[in-house]
């Protein structure tokens, strides 16, 4: 018979080491017999090979033939390696080297073999020791208990490899990790099948590394118990030391507890009969009896292992506490079925037919229990009064609840429907039952607010206290506040605003409230509110949706501000919306012009002001035109002013009187030039035109200004600085009342104006300075004047960049710098269509813009 495999195929299949050892086995004649079958493309070889300790292993090998002489070898063996081992290699080598003469006939009577196997199966089952390898080594199991450990009832298993001595006993032990039982490259032929089973049970769930084997194991749970039972059955299990006699499996023994006198008290002790030497836990409690050399399980008729362990840890109870312990065991822990250390007379009182009366106590519980911040958790604890007792535990399946008070036991019949209705009342009020935790297993009725940050939870408590509690009290609930409930919600109607005047017509504004004699600055708190709001509309909607807003002024202390008070402040003090709007003292700095926006606040009856007399008077006059003193047309003015023009003259005089500037923005054709000339003539006749006024106009309007001035106000001396001859006229400026020039020339002649101060500068068609970065605009910004006026026949608010440039000329700082103006006004209005900010800007500039349309003055 030809063989399709070669020595290289054997070496490839079994590996170099198994191949080399297979050569030694073959040459030592350890291959006892070989049977061969040949079925088409598959050759099968069956052999018996002697092991190193006299055991006999059976191999079964298949050779699969492929085209072009290739083949695949599949070798199985009953040895621990199981596949492609040295026994397979030895069989293949013997088959290949010695040829068919090494084979017995494949025509062996298969029926005879089958009958032999039936005969073997009829005999008594073989024990593991009968089939065990003839080895001088054994695996020992040593149980150890260490009461000094954190878990005094844990049991440890130590596995050791020992040699049987000829004189009896064991030699020096060596550590043998059970993980080696499944490794093929360890010399573990001395192991028996029961050892491998035990190893699989113990190491199955253990995490280990090949370089960190340990021969010490903790037996626990079901796998540990199964392993322990098998260990005791081996006859190789020892307590404490390998040289102690082996332990035998013992019958289960019963465990009970009794109180023993201990001098100054009593202690609960375990009683086991017959007496035992040690107790340990391994899915239940076990005993060790060294007198009988037995180990077995312990049982208690009523308790599980967890309860048994709790009783085993009982300390000595001092005599003065024995009565309390007895009461607790009888009334609260009856399931342990323990005889109390002292006898007590217990009175039982039945309570039925009572409606539960709710009692709600607001309190704060420990943060470690509540799993919250270091401040702890504020909650409301519900209890129910049933006659003379207070119930704090949920109702179970049994409508009867037992309440212990001293030696008295109250058996309360509960009203489940009434209780559920009370719980629903708290849920509808926005409270939820606090969940239990491992640190807080007791399920009493403690309620908390919905999840959220500290501010939102405080707001929920405020609503509950101010709105819900009065309703509960009216419904008969008893409400109590524990000292630990630290949330405080303060209210004050005494708001004080203060103005401090500084140089250059600037004021610092502060806003505060007094609580318990202490002043609380409100502006920093209001800035925090604004920073938390995404935009002005969202803030306004939020404030309008609630009657009050909470501001934290100290830990667990909140100032309750009515929303009606906040809305006008946020509408008026737009500067608060800016980045870092306050100075280091928490005050808001405003120019005199900016302070004119405060009319609503200064006249708010809920605010008391200090240092604001001048501003209050000014704002009263700015409120409408009826408060502006009418000014007559100046003598010598050659025109009769119409009513709206007369009002315009009075408005211009009002601005001068209070040092303000403004925009006269009447429609084209309504006489802005006439009103301005009447204003200038009035200034001259009043003796205030001690310095000339400067008119800057488009080139096309210069002639019109000269013509109108000569016609209507001939008493004003006019100098037109235009054309090449103007250079010789600059020294004559101080001799004239009115100087007229153009936008292009003001840029070229800037050096002639820079050191000069005018009484009034008028920009006609003021939109010419719409670009604040242009050279012309920068030159005009550099001019000095006591008063400033812009004339425009188009709506100046159509383009906000132009709008800022004009007001920066009129009143520098009134709308802040350009970057601040863009942040506070232009971007929200133009990019976000913020109507609220548009209205705020309109209210701010309204006193300084006078605009009449032709339709308004048509009559």
mmCIF file of C-alpha atoms in Angstrom, residues 118-462:
data_model
loop_
_atom_site.group_PDB
_atom_site.id
_atom_site.type_symbol
_atom_site.label_atom_id
_atom_site.label_comp_id
_atom_site.label_asym_id
_atom_site.label_seq_id
_atom_site.Cartn_x
_atom_site.Cartn_y
_atom_site.Cartn_z
ATOM 1 C CA UNK A 118 -20.182 -4.593 25.006
ATOM 2 C CA UNK A 119 -18.532 -6.947 27.480
ATOM 3 C CA UNK A 120 -16.402 -4.094 28.858
ATOM 4 C CA UNK A 121 -19.449 -1.846 29.217
ATOM 5 C CA UNK A 122 -21.256 -4.581 31.198
ATOM 6 C CA UNK A 123 -18.610 -4.578 33.944
ATOM 7 C CA UNK A 124 -18.717 -2.237 36.996
ATOM 8 C CA UNK A 125 -17.748 1.341 36.130
ATOM 9 C CA UNK A 126 -14.096 2.057 36.615
ATOM 10 C CA UNK A 127 -13.077 4.559 39.301
ATOM 11 C CA UNK A 128 -10.752 7.362 38.484
ATOM 12 C CA UNK A 129 -8.042 5.828 40.650
ATOM 13 C CA UNK A 130 -8.257 2.542 38.701
ATOM 14 C CA UNK A 131 -7.524 4.390 35.461
ATOM 15 C CA UNK A 132 -5.154 6.901 37.006
ATOM 16 C CA UNK A 133 -1.628 7.129 35.647
ATOM 17 C CA UNK A 134 1.023 5.233 37.530
ATOM 18 C CA UNK A 135 2.846 8.346 38.706
ATOM 19 C CA UNK A 136 4.717 9.012 41.964
ATOM 20 C CA UNK A 137 3.229 12.545 42.059
ATOM 21 C CA UNK A 138 -0.097 13.764 43.408
ATOM 22 C CA UNK A 139 -2.059 17.008 43.464
ATOM 23 C CA UNK A 140 -3.079 18.030 46.992
ATOM 24 C CA UNK A 141 -5.797 20.493 48.035
ATOM 25 C CA UNK A 142 -5.179 22.499 51.217
ATOM 26 C CA UNK A 143 -8.001 24.621 52.717
ATOM 27 C CA UNK A 144 -7.035 27.674 54.765
ATOM 28 C CA UNK A 145 -9.086 30.132 56.834
ATOM 29 C CA UNK A 146 -7.668 33.490 57.877
ATOM 30 C CA UNK A 147 -9.869 35.267 60.463
ATOM 31 C CA UNK A 148 -7.590 38.326 60.356
ATOM 32 C CA UNK A 149 -8.749 39.151 56.834
ATOM 33 C CA UNK A 150 -11.474 41.653 56.048
ATOM 34 C CA UNK A 151 -13.811 38.742 55.316
ATOM 35 C CA UNK A 152 -13.269 36.287 58.195
ATOM 36 C CA UNK A 153 -15.498 33.591 56.697
ATOM 37 C CA UNK A 154 -13.820 33.399 53.287
ATOM 38 C CA UNK A 155 -12.074 30.114 52.509
ATOM 39 C CA UNK A 156 -8.910 29.825 50.438
ATOM 40 C CA UNK A 157 -7.719 26.833 48.466
ATOM 41 C CA UNK A 158 -3.998 26.174 47.967
ATOM 42 C CA UNK A 159 -3.030 23.601 45.311
ATOM 43 C CA UNK A 160 0.304 21.777 45.666
ATOM 44 C CA UNK A 161 2.194 19.133 43.709
ATOM 45 C CA UNK A 162 3.862 16.534 45.962
ATOM 46 C CA UNK A 163 5.803 13.287 45.514
ATOM 47 C CA UNK A 164 4.738 10.088 47.247
ATOM 48 C CA UNK A 165 7.517 8.953 49.544
ATOM 49 C CA UNK A 166 8.400 5.223 49.738
ATOM 50 C CA UNK A 167 8.342 5.427 53.516
ATOM 51 C CA UNK A 168 4.893 6.992 53.364
ATOM 52 C CA UNK A 169 3.645 10.576 53.378
ATOM 53 C CA UNK A 170 4.481 13.376 50.994
ATOM 54 C CA UNK A 171 7.683 15.082 49.987
ATOM 55 C CA UNK A 172 8.314 18.796 49.827
ATOM 56 C CA UNK A 173 5.379 20.561 48.102
ATOM 57 C CA UNK A 174 5.646 22.844 45.099
ATOM 58 C CA UNK A 175 3.038 25.291 43.905
ATOM 59 C CA UNK A 176 0.879 23.976 41.066
ATOM 60 C CA UNK A 177 -1.558 26.540 39.560
ATOM 61 C CA UNK A 178 -4.671 24.821 38.289
ATOM 62 C CA UNK A 179 -4.399 26.763 35.038
ATOM 63 C CA UNK A 180 -1.579 24.374 34.094
ATOM 64 C CA UNK A 181 -4.072 21.523 33.976
ATOM 65 C CA UNK A 182 -5.275 22.718 30.560
ATOM 66 C CA UNK A 183 -1.849 23.595 29.120
ATOM 67 C CA UNK A 184 -0.241 20.993 26.839
ATOM 68 C CA UNK A 185 3.350 22.072 27.347
ATOM 69 C CA UNK A 186 3.411 21.427 31.115
ATOM 70 C CA UNK A 187 4.423 18.063 32.592
ATOM 71 C CA UNK A 188 0.978 17.361 34.100
ATOM 72 C CA UNK A 189 0.571 13.680 33.250
ATOM 73 C CA UNK A 190 0.221 12.954 36.974
ATOM 74 C CA UNK A 191 -3.195 14.664 37.061
ATOM 75 C CA UNK A 192 -6.342 12.579 37.263
ATOM 76 C CA UNK A 193 -9.575 13.356 35.493
ATOM 77 C CA UNK A 194 -11.208 14.596 38.705
ATOM 78 C CA UNK A 195 -8.326 17.112 39.065
ATOM 79 C CA UNK A 196 -8.989 18.439 35.580
ATOM 80 C CA UNK A 197 -12.701 18.770 36.368
ATOM 81 C CA UNK A 198 -11.913 20.699 39.545
ATOM 82 C CA UNK A 199 -9.459 22.914 37.687
ATOM 83 C CA UNK A 200 -12.064 23.766 35.076
ATOM 84 C CA UNK A 201 -14.626 24.727 37.745
ATOM 85 C CA UNK A 202 -12.213 26.964 39.648
ATOM 86 C CA UNK A 203 -10.349 28.658 36.792
ATOM 87 C CA UNK A 204 -13.303 29.131 34.444
ATOM 88 C CA UNK A 205 -14.136 32.642 35.666
ATOM 89 C CA UNK A 206 -10.689 33.698 36.847
ATOM 90 C CA UNK A 207 -8.703 36.318 34.966
ATOM 91 C CA UNK A 208 -4.999 35.579 34.852
ATOM 92 C CA UNK A 209 -1.887 36.049 32.748
ATOM 93 C CA UNK A 210 0.530 33.368 31.649
ATOM 94 C CA UNK A 211 3.342 34.970 33.620
ATOM 95 C CA UNK A 212 1.292 35.541 36.785
ATOM 96 C CA UNK A 213 -0.142 32.137 37.750
ATOM 97 C CA UNK A 214 -1.012 31.689 41.419
ATOM 98 C CA UNK A 215 -1.887 28.481 43.230
ATOM 99 C CA UNK A 216 -4.154 30.248 45.720
ATOM 100 C CA UNK A 217 -7.900 30.526 45.062
ATOM 101 C CA UNK A 218 -10.962 31.835 46.909
ATOM 102 C CA UNK A 219 -13.889 29.412 46.745
ATOM 103 C CA UNK A 220 -17.201 31.217 46.411
ATOM 104 C CA UNK A 221 -20.640 31.016 44.873
ATOM 105 C CA UNK A 222 -21.989 27.949 43.051
ATOM 106 C CA UNK A 223 -18.812 27.053 41.127
ATOM 107 C CA UNK A 224 -16.816 27.155 44.345
ATOM 108 C CA UNK A 225 -19.294 24.853 46.083
ATOM 109 C CA UNK A 226 -19.236 22.325 43.235
ATOM 110 C CA UNK A 227 -15.444 22.358 43.236
ATOM 111 C CA UNK A 228 -15.367 21.932 47.033
ATOM 112 C CA UNK A 229 -17.611 18.875 46.846
ATOM 113 C CA UNK A 230 -15.329 17.284 44.240
ATOM 114 C CA UNK A 231 -12.213 18.227 46.233
ATOM 115 C CA UNK A 232 -13.505 16.492 49.357
ATOM 116 C CA UNK A 233 -14.328 13.396 47.273
ATOM 117 C CA UNK A 234 -10.696 13.015 46.077
ATOM 118 C CA UNK A 235 -9.423 12.051 49.540
ATOM 119 C CA UNK A 236 -6.599 14.547 48.996
ATOM 120 C CA UNK A 237 -8.155 17.577 50.785
ATOM 121 C CA UNK A 238 -6.331 18.732 53.930
ATOM 122 C CA UNK A 239 -7.093 21.465 56.464
ATOM 123 C CA UNK A 240 -4.291 23.931 57.111
ATOM 124 C CA UNK A 241 -1.342 21.732 56.059
ATOM 125 C CA UNK A 242 -0.641 18.825 53.701
ATOM 126 C CA UNK A 243 0.622 16.665 56.581
ATOM 127 C CA UNK A 244 -2.699 16.862 58.438
ATOM 128 C CA UNK A 245 -5.077 13.948 57.852
ATOM 129 C CA UNK A 246 -7.327 14.313 54.797
ATOM 130 C CA UNK A 247 -10.910 15.510 55.237
ATOM 131 C CA UNK A 248 -13.905 13.386 54.360
ATOM 132 C CA UNK A 249 -17.275 14.634 53.101
ATOM 133 C CA UNK A 250 -19.587 14.928 56.115
ATOM 134 C CA UNK A 251 -23.360 15.023 56.473
ATOM 135 C CA UNK A 252 -25.086 18.400 56.773
ATOM 136 C CA UNK A 253 -25.415 19.786 60.286
ATOM 137 C CA UNK A 254 -27.980 22.235 61.680
ATOM 138 C CA UNK A 255 -27.044 25.688 62.964
ATOM 139 C CA UNK A 256 -28.960 27.631 65.602
ATOM 140 C CA UNK A 257 -28.265 30.679 67.790
ATOM 141 C CA UNK A 258 -28.409 31.181 71.546
ATOM 142 C CA UNK A 259 -27.697 34.072 73.911
ATOM 143 C CA UNK A 260 -24.735 33.521 76.258
ATOM 144 C CA UNK A 261 -23.843 35.556 79.350
ATOM 145 C CA UNK A 262 -20.647 37.510 78.853
ATOM 146 C CA UNK A 263 -20.170 39.222 82.229
ATOM 147 C CA UNK A 264 -21.443 42.768 81.568
ATOM 148 C CA UNK A 265 -23.800 41.703 78.788
ATOM 149 C CA UNK A 266 -24.885 38.957 76.439
ATOM 150 C CA UNK A 267 -23.715 37.773 73.032
ATOM 151 C CA UNK A 268 -25.436 35.776 70.338
ATOM 152 C CA UNK A 269 -23.442 32.614 69.594
ATOM 153 C CA UNK A 270 -23.799 29.865 66.996
ATOM 154 C CA UNK A 271 -24.611 26.397 68.319
ATOM 155 C CA UNK A 272 -23.804 23.309 66.203
ATOM 156 C CA UNK A 273 -24.090 19.732 67.302
ATOM 157 C CA UNK A 274 -21.804 17.829 67.171
ATOM 158 C CA UNK A 275 -19.384 20.682 67.810
ATOM 159 C CA UNK A 276 -17.213 21.855 64.945
ATOM 160 C CA UNK A 277 -13.722 23.288 64.672
ATOM 161 C CA UNK A 278 -14.188 25.973 61.990
ATOM 162 C CA UNK A 279 -16.888 27.735 59.957
ATOM 163 C CA UNK A 280 -16.451 29.101 56.466
ATOM 164 C CA UNK A 281 -18.664 30.374 53.636
ATOM 165 C CA UNK A 282 -18.865 28.847 50.147
ATOM 166 C CA UNK A 283 -22.363 29.414 48.704
ATOM 167 C CA UNK A 284 -23.757 28.916 52.153
ATOM 168 C CA UNK A 285 -21.893 28.077 55.340
ATOM 169 C CA UNK A 286 -19.752 24.961 55.826
ATOM 170 C CA UNK A 287 -18.118 23.375 58.854
ATOM 171 C CA UNK A 288 -14.812 21.627 59.513
ATOM 172 C CA UNK A 289 -14.732 18.973 62.276
ATOM 173 C CA UNK A 290 -11.095 18.056 62.931
ATOM 174 C CA UNK A 291 -12.078 15.457 65.526
ATOM 175 C CA UNK A 292 -13.981 13.501 62.913
ATOM 176 C CA UNK A 293 -11.860 14.772 59.998
ATOM 177 C CA UNK A 294 -15.057 15.844 58.218
ATOM 178 C CA UNK A 295 -16.252 18.866 56.300
ATOM 179 C CA UNK A 296 -19.801 19.515 55.214
ATOM 180 C CA UNK A 297 -22.597 22.073 54.754
ATOM 181 C CA UNK A 298 -24.473 23.887 57.531
ATOM 182 C CA UNK A 299 -28.173 24.747 57.422
ATOM 183 C CA UNK A 300 -30.574 26.908 59.393
ATOM 184 C CA UNK A 301 -34.298 26.115 59.292
ATOM 185 C CA UNK A 302 -35.387 29.737 58.728
ATOM 186 C CA UNK A 303 -32.487 31.904 57.585
ATOM 187 C CA UNK A 304 -30.398 32.240 54.438
ATOM 188 C CA UNK A 305 -26.601 32.536 54.453
ATOM 189 C CA UNK A 306 -26.656 36.339 54.362
ATOM 190 C CA UNK A 307 -28.815 36.502 57.492
ATOM 191 C CA UNK A 308 -26.691 33.824 59.192
ATOM 192 C CA UNK A 309 -23.543 35.833 58.537
ATOM 193 C CA UNK A 310 -25.172 38.967 59.988
ATOM 194 C CA UNK A 311 -25.980 37.049 63.187
ATOM 195 C CA UNK A 312 -22.473 35.592 63.396
ATOM 196 C CA UNK A 313 -21.111 39.158 63.585
ATOM 197 C CA UNK A 314 -23.197 40.005 66.660
ATOM 198 C CA UNK A 315 -21.171 41.932 69.310
ATOM 199 C CA UNK A 316 -21.535 41.747 73.059
ATOM 200 C CA UNK A 317 -24.697 43.692 73.957
ATOM 201 C CA UNK A 318 -24.321 45.683 77.218
ATOM 202 C CA UNK A 319 -26.946 44.913 79.840
ATOM 203 C CA UNK A 320 -28.457 48.425 79.629
ATOM 204 C CA UNK A 321 -29.227 47.810 75.935
ATOM 205 C CA UNK A 322 -30.678 44.308 76.242
ATOM 206 C CA UNK A 323 -34.243 45.562 76.616
ATOM 207 C CA UNK A 324 -33.998 47.748 73.502
ATOM 208 C CA UNK A 325 -32.460 44.880 71.532
ATOM 209 C CA UNK A 326 -35.201 42.514 72.706
ATOM 210 C CA UNK A 327 -37.887 44.999 71.664
ATOM 211 C CA UNK A 328 -36.343 45.424 68.216
ATOM 212 C CA UNK A 329 -35.974 41.674 67.656
ATOM 213 C CA UNK A 330 -39.583 41.019 68.649
ATOM 214 C CA UNK A 331 -41.255 43.933 66.912
ATOM 215 C CA UNK A 332 -39.081 44.893 63.982
ATOM 216 C CA UNK A 333 -37.094 41.764 63.112
ATOM 217 C CA UNK A 334 -39.516 38.894 63.735
ATOM 218 C CA UNK A 335 -38.346 37.038 60.600
ATOM 219 C CA UNK A 336 -35.105 36.054 62.412
ATOM 220 C CA UNK A 337 -37.176 34.030 64.914
ATOM 221 C CA UNK A 338 -34.669 34.729 67.699
ATOM 222 C CA UNK A 339 -35.437 34.320 71.348
ATOM 223 C CA UNK A 340 -34.887 37.786 72.875
ATOM 224 C CA UNK A 341 -32.106 38.153 75.455
ATOM 225 C CA UNK A 342 -34.671 39.352 78.046
ATOM 226 C CA UNK A 343 -38.434 38.850 78.307
ATOM 227 C CA UNK A 344 -40.745 41.810 77.553
ATOM 228 C CA UNK A 345 -44.447 42.539 77.930
ATOM 229 C CA UNK A 346 -45.702 43.915 74.589
ATOM 230 C CA UNK A 347 -49.038 45.802 74.274
ATOM 231 C CA UNK A 348 -50.797 45.629 70.913
ATOM 232 C CA UNK A 349 -53.269 48.395 69.901
ATOM 233 C CA UNK A 350 -55.453 48.173 66.782
ATOM 234 C CA UNK A 351 -56.290 51.390 64.890
ATOM 235 C CA UNK A 352 -58.920 51.390 62.154
ATOM 236 C CA UNK A 353 -61.520 53.668 60.595
ATOM 237 C CA UNK A 354 -59.280 56.766 60.477
ATOM 238 C CA UNK A 355 -58.759 58.956 57.419
ATOM 239 C CA UNK A 356 -55.074 59.770 56.878
ATOM 240 C CA UNK A 357 -54.225 63.384 57.705
ATOM 241 C CA UNK A 358 -51.198 64.550 55.683
ATOM 242 C CA UNK A 359 -48.238 66.219 57.367
ATOM 243 C CA UNK A 360 -45.581 67.794 55.130
ATOM 244 C CA UNK A 361 -42.191 68.747 56.536
ATOM 245 C CA UNK A 362 -39.741 70.744 54.423
ATOM 246 C CA UNK A 363 -36.160 69.776 55.224
ATOM 247 C CA UNK A 364 -32.672 69.193 53.841
ATOM 248 C CA UNK A 365 -31.036 65.766 53.772
ATOM 249 C CA UNK A 366 -27.359 64.877 53.690
ATOM 250 C CA UNK A 367 -25.696 65.263 50.296
ATOM 251 C CA UNK A 368 -23.939 61.886 50.490
ATOM 252 C CA UNK A 369 -27.322 60.258 50.873
ATOM 253 C CA UNK A 370 -28.898 62.398 48.191
ATOM 254 C CA UNK A 371 -25.975 62.218 45.766
ATOM 255 C CA UNK A 372 -26.081 65.986 45.209
ATOM 256 C CA UNK A 373 -23.805 68.939 45.820
ATOM 257 C CA UNK A 374 -22.106 69.754 49.085
ATOM 258 C CA UNK A 375 -25.129 71.878 50.031
ATOM 259 C CA UNK A 376 -27.297 68.782 50.347
ATOM 260 C CA UNK A 377 -30.750 68.267 48.911
ATOM 261 C CA UNK A 378 -33.876 70.170 49.875
ATOM 262 C CA UNK A 379 -36.930 67.965 49.992
ATOM 263 C CA UNK A 380 -40.420 67.620 51.431
ATOM 264 C CA UNK A 381 -41.118 64.600 53.654
ATOM 265 C CA UNK A 382 -44.683 63.387 53.765
ATOM 266 C CA UNK A 383 -46.141 61.481 56.704
ATOM 267 C CA UNK A 384 -49.706 60.447 57.500
ATOM 268 C CA UNK A 385 -51.447 60.791 60.854
ATOM 269 C CA UNK A 386 -53.713 57.847 61.642
ATOM 270 C CA UNK A 387 -55.187 58.738 64.990
ATOM 271 C CA UNK A 388 -52.402 58.594 67.566
ATOM 272 C CA UNK A 389 -49.630 57.353 65.252
ATOM 273 C CA UNK A 390 -47.636 58.770 62.364
ATOM 274 C CA UNK A 391 -47.061 56.551 59.317
ATOM 275 C CA UNK A 392 -44.058 57.215 57.093
ATOM 276 C CA UNK A 393 -43.747 53.977 55.127
ATOM 277 C CA UNK A 394 -45.428 53.083 51.816
ATOM 278 C CA UNK A 395 -48.366 50.727 51.882
ATOM 279 C CA UNK A 396 -47.582 47.207 50.711
ATOM 280 C CA UNK A 397 -49.918 44.400 49.727
ATOM 281 C CA UNK A 398 -51.139 44.107 53.318
ATOM 282 C CA UNK A 399 -53.420 47.009 54.355
ATOM 283 C CA UNK A 400 -52.138 46.625 57.948
ATOM 284 C CA UNK A 401 -49.005 48.419 59.069
ATOM 285 C CA UNK A 402 -47.243 47.794 62.356
ATOM 286 C CA UNK A 403 -45.823 50.819 64.203
ATOM 287 C CA UNK A 404 -43.601 50.294 67.251
ATOM 288 C CA UNK A 405 -43.494 52.811 70.094
ATOM 289 C CA UNK A 406 -41.636 51.525 73.131
ATOM 290 C CA UNK A 407 -43.309 48.317 74.300
ATOM 291 C CA UNK A 408 -46.436 49.293 72.411
ATOM 292 C CA UNK A 409 -47.328 47.971 68.953
ATOM 293 C CA UNK A 410 -49.913 49.809 66.855
ATOM 294 C CA UNK A 411 -51.551 47.805 64.079
ATOM 295 C CA UNK A 412 -52.907 50.420 61.680
ATOM 296 C CA UNK A 413 -55.511 49.694 59.019
ATOM 297 C CA UNK A 414 -54.571 51.916 56.057
ATOM 298 C CA UNK A 415 -56.808 53.698 53.512
ATOM 299 C CA UNK A 416 -54.990 53.094 50.224
ATOM 300 C CA UNK A 417 -57.308 55.177 48.024
ATOM 301 C CA UNK A 418 -57.013 58.223 50.269
ATOM 302 C CA UNK A 419 -53.219 57.893 50.401
ATOM 303 C CA UNK A 420 -52.899 57.629 46.625
ATOM 304 C CA UNK A 421 -54.975 60.793 46.232
ATOM 305 C CA UNK A 422 -52.550 62.651 48.536
ATOM 306 C CA UNK A 423 -49.561 61.415 46.540
ATOM 307 C CA UNK A 424 -51.197 62.616 43.326
ATOM 308 C CA UNK A 425 -51.608 66.085 44.864
ATOM 309 C CA UNK A 426 -47.830 66.393 45.322
ATOM 310 C CA UNK A 427 -47.104 65.023 41.862
ATOM 311 C CA UNK A 428 -49.472 67.553 40.317
ATOM 312 C CA UNK A 429 -47.644 70.284 42.237
ATOM 313 C CA UNK A 430 -44.404 69.369 40.420
ATOM 314 C CA UNK A 431 -42.720 67.231 43.086
ATOM 315 C CA UNK A 432 -41.405 63.738 42.480
ATOM 316 C CA UNK A 433 -40.611 60.932 44.890
ATOM 317 C CA UNK A 434 -36.917 60.783 45.753
ATOM 318 C CA UNK A 435 -35.527 57.447 44.536
ATOM 319 C CA UNK A 436 -33.862 55.047 46.936
ATOM 320 C CA UNK A 437 -30.103 54.424 46.856
ATOM 321 C CA UNK A 438 -27.829 51.779 48.413
ATOM 322 C CA UNK A 439 -27.047 54.319 51.146
ATOM 323 C CA UNK A 440 -30.731 55.129 51.606
ATOM 324 C CA UNK A 441 -32.749 51.936 51.219
ATOM 325 C CA UNK A 442 -35.635 53.033 53.443
ATOM 326 C CA UNK A 443 -38.562 54.016 51.236
ATOM 327 C CA UNK A 444 -40.172 56.830 53.173
ATOM 328 C CA UNK A 445 -41.983 59.583 51.295
ATOM 329 C CA UNK A 446 -39.367 62.190 50.487
ATOM 330 C CA UNK A 447 -40.098 64.437 47.516
ATOM 331 C CA UNK A 448 -37.800 66.648 45.464
ATOM 332 C CA UNK A 449 -38.245 69.053 42.578
ATOM 333 C CA UNK A 450 -37.652 68.174 38.944
ATOM 334 C CA UNK A 451 -34.009 67.911 37.794
ATOM 335 C CA UNK A 452 -32.200 71.132 36.975
ATOM 336 C CA UNK A 453 -29.538 73.546 38.137
ATOM 337 C CA UNK A 454 -29.664 75.291 41.500
ATOM 338 C CA UNK A 455 -31.519 78.328 40.105
ATOM 339 C CA UNK A 456 -34.281 76.317 38.429
ATOM 340 C CA UNK A 457 -34.758 74.109 41.487
ATOM 341 C CA UNK A 458 -34.949 77.198 43.705
ATOM 342 C CA UNK A 459 -37.594 78.664 41.379
ATOM 343 C CA UNK A 460 -39.624 75.462 41.683
ATOM 344 C CA UNK A 461 -39.420 75.565 45.474
ATOM 345 C CA UNK A 462 -40.449 79.230 45.461
#
